[in-house]
Short mmCIF file of C-alpha atoms in Angstrom, two decimals:
data_model
loop_
_atom_site.label_atom_id
_atom_site.label_comp_id
_atom_site.label_asym_id
_atom_site.label_seq_id
_atom_site.Cartn_x
_atom_site.Cartn_y
_atom_site.Cartn_z
CA MET A 468 0.16 13.59 -3.78
CA VAL A 469 2.13 16.00 -5.60
CA PHE A 470 2.91 17.34 -1.45
CA THR A 471 3.88 14.25 -0.05
CA GLY A 472 6.10 13.87 -3.29
CA LEU A 473 7.66 17.40 -1.89
CA LEU A 474 8.11 16.01 1.74
CA VAL A 475 9.44 12.37 0.86
CA GLY A 476 12.04 14.42 -2.23
CA VAL A 477 13.08 16.79 1.02
CA PHE A 478 13.67 13.66 3.46
CA VAL A 479 15.00 10.49 1.27
CA ILE A 480 17.22 13.30 -1.04
CA SER A 481 18.73 14.95 2.93
CA MET A 482 19.58 11.37 4.04
CA GLY A 483 21.52 10.27 0.12
CA GLY A 484 18.50 8.03 -0.58
CA GLY A 485 18.50 6.13 2.43
CA GLY A 486 14.72 6.93 3.33
CA GLY A 487 13.75 4.85 0.13
CA ALA A 488 11.28 2.89 2.05
CA ILE A 489 8.85 5.84 2.52
CA TYR A 490 8.01 5.04 -0.73
CA LEU A 491 7.30 2.03 -0.49
CA GLY A 492 5.42 1.99 2.88
CA ILE A 493 3.30 4.69 1.18
CA LEU A 494 2.66 3.56 -2.00
CA THR A 495 1.69 0.25 0.26
CA ALA A 496 -0.45 1.57 3.07
CA VAL A 497 -1.90 4.87 1.21
CA PHE A 498 -2.20 4.28 -1.73
CA ASN A 499 -3.11 0.42 -1.56
CA LEU A 500 -1.25 -0.76 -4.59
CA ALA A 501 0.56 -4.01 -4.62
CA PRO A 502 3.96 -4.43 -3.52
CA ALA A 503 5.03 -5.73 -6.74
CA SER A 504 3.81 -2.50 -8.15
CA ALA A 505 4.49 -0.47 -5.05
CA ALA A 506 8.14 -1.49 -5.35
CA ALA A 507 8.26 -0.62 -8.80
CA THR A 508 7.07 2.88 -8.88
CA SER A 509 9.27 3.26 -5.96
CA ILE A 510 12.51 3.67 -7.75
CA VAL A 511 10.35 4.70 -11.11
CA THR A 512 9.44 7.54 -8.59
CA ALA A 513 13.16 8.05 -6.83
CA LEU A 514 14.82 8.71 -9.75
CA PRO A 515 13.85 12.38 -11.04
CA SER A 516 15.08 13.52 -7.91
CA LEU A 517 17.68 11.35 -6.89
CA ALA A 518 19.71 12.95 -10.34
CA ILE A 519 18.71 16.35 -9.04
CA GLY A 520 19.70 15.80 -5.80
CA SER A 521 22.93 14.42 -6.94
CA TRP A 522 23.22 17.46 -9.60
CA LEU A 523 22.96 19.56 -6.48
CA TYR A 524 25.63 17.82 -4.72
CA TYR A 525 27.62 17.42 -7.52
CA ARG A 526 27.93 21.61 -8.08
CA GLN A 527 28.44 21.61 -4.37
CA GLY A 528 31.33 19.43 -4.93
CA GLN A 529 30.08 17.44 -1.66
CA ILE A 530 30.32 13.63 -3.92
CA ASN A 531 33.12 11.27 -3.02
CA PHE A 532 33.37 9.77 -6.11
CA HIS A 533 36.20 7.24 -5.59
CA LEU A 534 34.14 5.43 -2.74
CA GLY A 535 31.15 6.11 -4.79
CA ASN A 536 32.24 4.99 -8.06
CA ILE A 537 34.38 1.44 -5.78
CA MET A 538 30.24 0.93 -4.51
CA LEU A 539 28.64 1.49 -7.81
CA LEU A 540 30.59 -0.61 -9.61
CA SER A 541 30.32 -3.72 -6.89
CA ALA A 542 26.17 -2.18 -7.01
CA VAL A 543 25.38 -2.58 -10.45
CA PRO A 544 26.28 -6.27 -11.72
CA SER A 545 24.40 -7.31 -7.85
CA VAL A 546 21.35 -5.56 -9.37
CA LEU A 547 21.09 -7.69 -12.14
CA VAL A 548 22.29 -10.70 -10.46
CA GLY A 549 19.15 -9.97 -7.33
CA ALA A 550 17.27 -9.84 -10.24
CA PHE A 551 18.41 -12.75 -11.97
CA ILE A 552 17.82 -14.96 -8.55
CA ALA A 553 14.62 -13.50 -6.74
CA PRO A 554 12.09 -15.90 -8.53
CA PHE A 555 14.13 -18.31 -6.56
CA ILE A 556 14.66 -17.12 -3.27
CA PRO A 557 11.90 -17.79 -1.27
CA THR A 558 10.56 -13.82 0.39
CA LYS A 559 10.38 -15.51 3.86
CA ILE A 560 14.64 -15.95 3.83
CA TYR A 561 14.93 -12.81 2.39
CA THR A 562 12.97 -10.77 4.25
CA ILE A 563 15.01 -11.88 7.58
CA ILE A 564 18.58 -10.94 5.60
CA ILE A 565 17.03 -8.05 4.43
CA GLY A 566 15.46 -6.72 8.15
CA LEU A 567 19.17 -8.43 10.12
CA ILE A 568 20.81 -6.19 7.76
CA LEU A 569 19.43 -2.72 7.84
CA LEU A 570 19.14 -3.76 11.72
CA VAL A 571 22.79 -4.65 12.49
CA LEU A 572 23.92 -1.40 10.23
CA GLY A 573 21.48 1.28 12.27
CA ILE A 574 22.38 -0.08 15.30
CA GLN A 575 26.19 -0.32 14.17
CA VAL A 576 25.08 4.04 12.89
CA LEU A 577 23.94 4.68 16.54
CA TYR A 578 27.70 2.66 17.98
CA LYS A 579 29.61 4.58 16.12
CA VAL A 580 27.68 7.99 17.09
CA ARG A 581 27.71 7.66 20.46
CA LYS A 582 31.46 6.79 20.26
CA GLY A 583 31.84 9.93 18.51
CA ASN A 584 32.60 10.25 14.25
CA LYS A 585 36.02 10.12 12.83
CA LYS A 586 37.36 11.58 10.20
CA ALA A 587 37.09 10.27 6.88
CA SER A 588 40.47 8.32 6.05
CA ALA A 589 42.79 9.14 3.44
CA ASN A 590 42.95 5.15 2.01
CA PRO A 591 39.81 4.03 3.38
CA SER A 592 39.56 -0.03 2.54
CA LYS A 593 38.32 -0.53 -0.73
CA THR A 594 36.20 -4.27 0.40
CA LEU A 595 34.57 -2.46 2.45
CA PRO A 596 32.68 -0.44 0.35
CA VAL A 597 32.35 -3.07 -2.24
CA ILE A 598 30.60 -5.06 0.86
CA PHE A 599 28.11 -2.47 1.22
CA GLY A 600 27.53 -1.96 -3.06
CA VAL A 601 26.82 -5.95 -3.18
CA ILE A 602 24.61 -5.01 -0.60
CA SER A 603 23.01 -2.42 -1.87
CA GLY A 604 23.00 -3.34 -5.75
CA LEU A 605 21.16 -7.64 -3.88
CA MET A 606 18.60 -5.58 -1.90
CA VAL A 607 17.53 -3.37 -5.42
CA GLY A 608 17.65 -6.85 -7.43
CA VAL A 609 16.12 -9.30 -5.21
CA ALA A 610 13.13 -7.20 -2.96
CA GLY A 611 12.68 -3.74 -5.35
CA LEU A 612 14.01 -1.88 -2.40
CA SER A 613 16.28 1.63 -2.98
CA GLY A 614 19.31 0.09 -1.59
CA GLY A 615 20.26 3.28 -0.29
CA GLY A 616 20.43 1.86 3.85
CA PRO A 617 23.59 0.17 3.23
CA ILE A 618 25.66 3.25 1.29
CA MET A 619 24.42 5.50 3.51
CA ALA A 620 24.89 3.06 6.35
CA GLY A 621 28.57 1.90 4.86
CA LEU A 622 30.22 5.70 4.31
CA LEU A 623 28.28 6.59 7.59
CA LEU A 624 30.38 3.88 9.45
CA MET A 625 33.83 4.67 6.79
CA GLY A 626 34.14 7.95 8.38
CA ALA A 627 32.34 10.44 5.68
CA PRO A 628 30.67 13.71 6.66
CA MET A 629 26.93 13.40 6.77
CA ILE A 630 27.00 15.98 3.95
CA GLN A 631 29.27 13.87 2.01
CA ALA A 632 27.36 10.91 2.39
CA SER A 633 24.37 11.82 1.25
CA ALA A 634 25.54 13.16 -1.58
CA THR A 635 27.72 9.94 -3.04
CA SER A 636 24.69 8.52 -1.81
CA SER A 637 22.50 9.62 -3.95
CA TYR A 638 25.31 9.99 -6.77
CA VAL A 639 25.04 5.81 -6.52
CA LEU A 640 21.56 5.29 -6.79
CA VAL A 641 21.00 7.12 -9.20
CA CYS A 642 23.05 4.54 -11.45
CA MET A 643 21.69 1.68 -9.56
CA SER A 644 17.80 2.80 -9.55
CA ILE A 645 18.61 3.64 -13.95
CA VAL A 646 18.93 -0.03 -13.84
CA GLY A 647 16.32 -0.80 -11.69
CA ALA A 648 14.10 1.09 -13.03
CA LEU A 649 14.73 -0.70 -16.86
CA THR A 650 13.93 -3.88 -14.78
CA HIS A 651 11.42 -3.01 -13.66
CA VAL A 652 9.61 -0.73 -16.57
CA SER A 653 9.87 -3.88 -18.74
CA GLY A 654 7.89 -5.81 -16.16
CA GLY A 655 5.29 -3.28 -16.39
CA GLN A 656 4.34 -2.65 -12.82
CA VAL A 657 4.17 0.63 -12.31
CA ASP A 658 1.57 3.12 -11.52
CA TRP A 659 2.32 5.70 -13.86
CA PRO A 660 -0.61 8.30 -12.33
CA ILE A 661 0.34 7.81 -8.78
CA GLY A 662 4.40 7.59 -9.64
CA ILE A 663 4.53 11.06 -11.71
CA SER A 664 2.18 12.90 -9.00
CA LEU A 665 4.91 11.68 -6.55
CA ILE A 666 7.55 13.31 -9.07
CA CYS A 667 6.25 16.67 -9.71
CA GLY A 668 6.63 16.78 -5.79
CA ALA A 669 9.86 15.33 -4.77
CA VAL A 670 11.69 16.70 -7.60
CA VAL A 671 10.87 20.33 -6.09
CA GLY A 672 11.62 18.54 -2.66
CA ALA A 673 15.50 17.49 -3.96
CA ALA A 674 15.76 20.44 -5.03
CA ILE A 675 15.61 21.81 -1.96
CA ALA A 676 17.44 18.56 0.43
CA PRO A 677 21.12 19.91 -0.66
CA ARG A 678 21.33 23.53 0.28
CA LEU A 679 19.39 22.32 3.45
CA MET A 680 21.88 19.88 3.85
CA LYS A 681 25.02 22.33 4.08
CA LYS A 682 23.36 24.71 5.81
CA PHE A 683 22.03 22.10 9.12
CA ALA A 684 24.84 18.90 8.24
CA VAL A 685 27.02 20.39 10.48
CA GLY A 686 28.51 19.94 14.56
CA ARG A 687 25.16 19.06 16.44
CA GLY A 688 22.79 18.90 13.21
CA ALA A 689 25.17 16.05 11.73
CA ILE A 690 24.99 13.64 14.53
CA ILE A 691 21.56 14.09 15.16
CA LEU A 692 20.84 13.61 11.09
CA ASN A 693 23.46 10.61 12.16
CA VAL A 694 20.86 9.49 14.69
CA ILE A 695 17.76 9.97 12.60
CA MET A 696 19.60 7.72 10.02
CA GLY A 697 20.67 4.97 12.58
CA VAL A 698 16.96 4.86 14.00
CA LEU A 699 15.83 4.82 10.34
CA LEU A 700 17.20 2.09 9.79
CA VAL A 701 16.49 0.39 12.78
CA PHE A 702 12.86 1.10 12.51
CA MET A 703 13.41 -0.58 8.83
CA GLY A 704 15.30 -3.93 9.96
CA THR A 705 12.49 -3.96 12.20
CA LYS A 706 9.68 -3.64 11.08
CA THR A 707 10.25 -5.58 8.07
CA LEU A 708 11.47 -8.52 9.97
CA LEU A 709 7.89 -8.45 12.22
#
């Protein structure tokens, strides 16, 4: 489990938390946890690695605090709203909505890669970060997902370089995960034995990821990582819909 956590930690922090659904997949498919327990455990498991990854990205000067804070201020209230309305939304409905959102975002990221990345605007729209923040927060609050997909996709679509997008997304998700973790821990759904084992590996992976990103997330490497992110979003969206 520790080695699994290490691999997931490297991948998730490299993707700015956008691969957080992998935690859910492993916990449900490999460890046979119930969906509610898997969602709670995945958020708690991801939190320490996100914190370490964010700190190291901060040390590299890669976090875009302007965009990150706008997303954060819209995402955190959305987590609370999502948690409140979750019992009143049929599972099938929010599953379809989340699947479509992830699918569309993935296609947009891949299309942007095909057209060629543009440099981030010096004065990016304030509306787009808010929209992506709200979507991400609702995903965390309603479905117990990491919410990294919309944040990461939004940053890439707004023109952020891959490493800056990963860094900023990790920063946003740290704060969101704290809120989500507190909500789920209070519900008693966390499987601590499995979660702690994964955390031990994930924090090591999180310490490695920013260094790897600094070395490889440039030029052709950045394009490849963008494609991976787009494909991952399309896969998660399709899997959610099926």
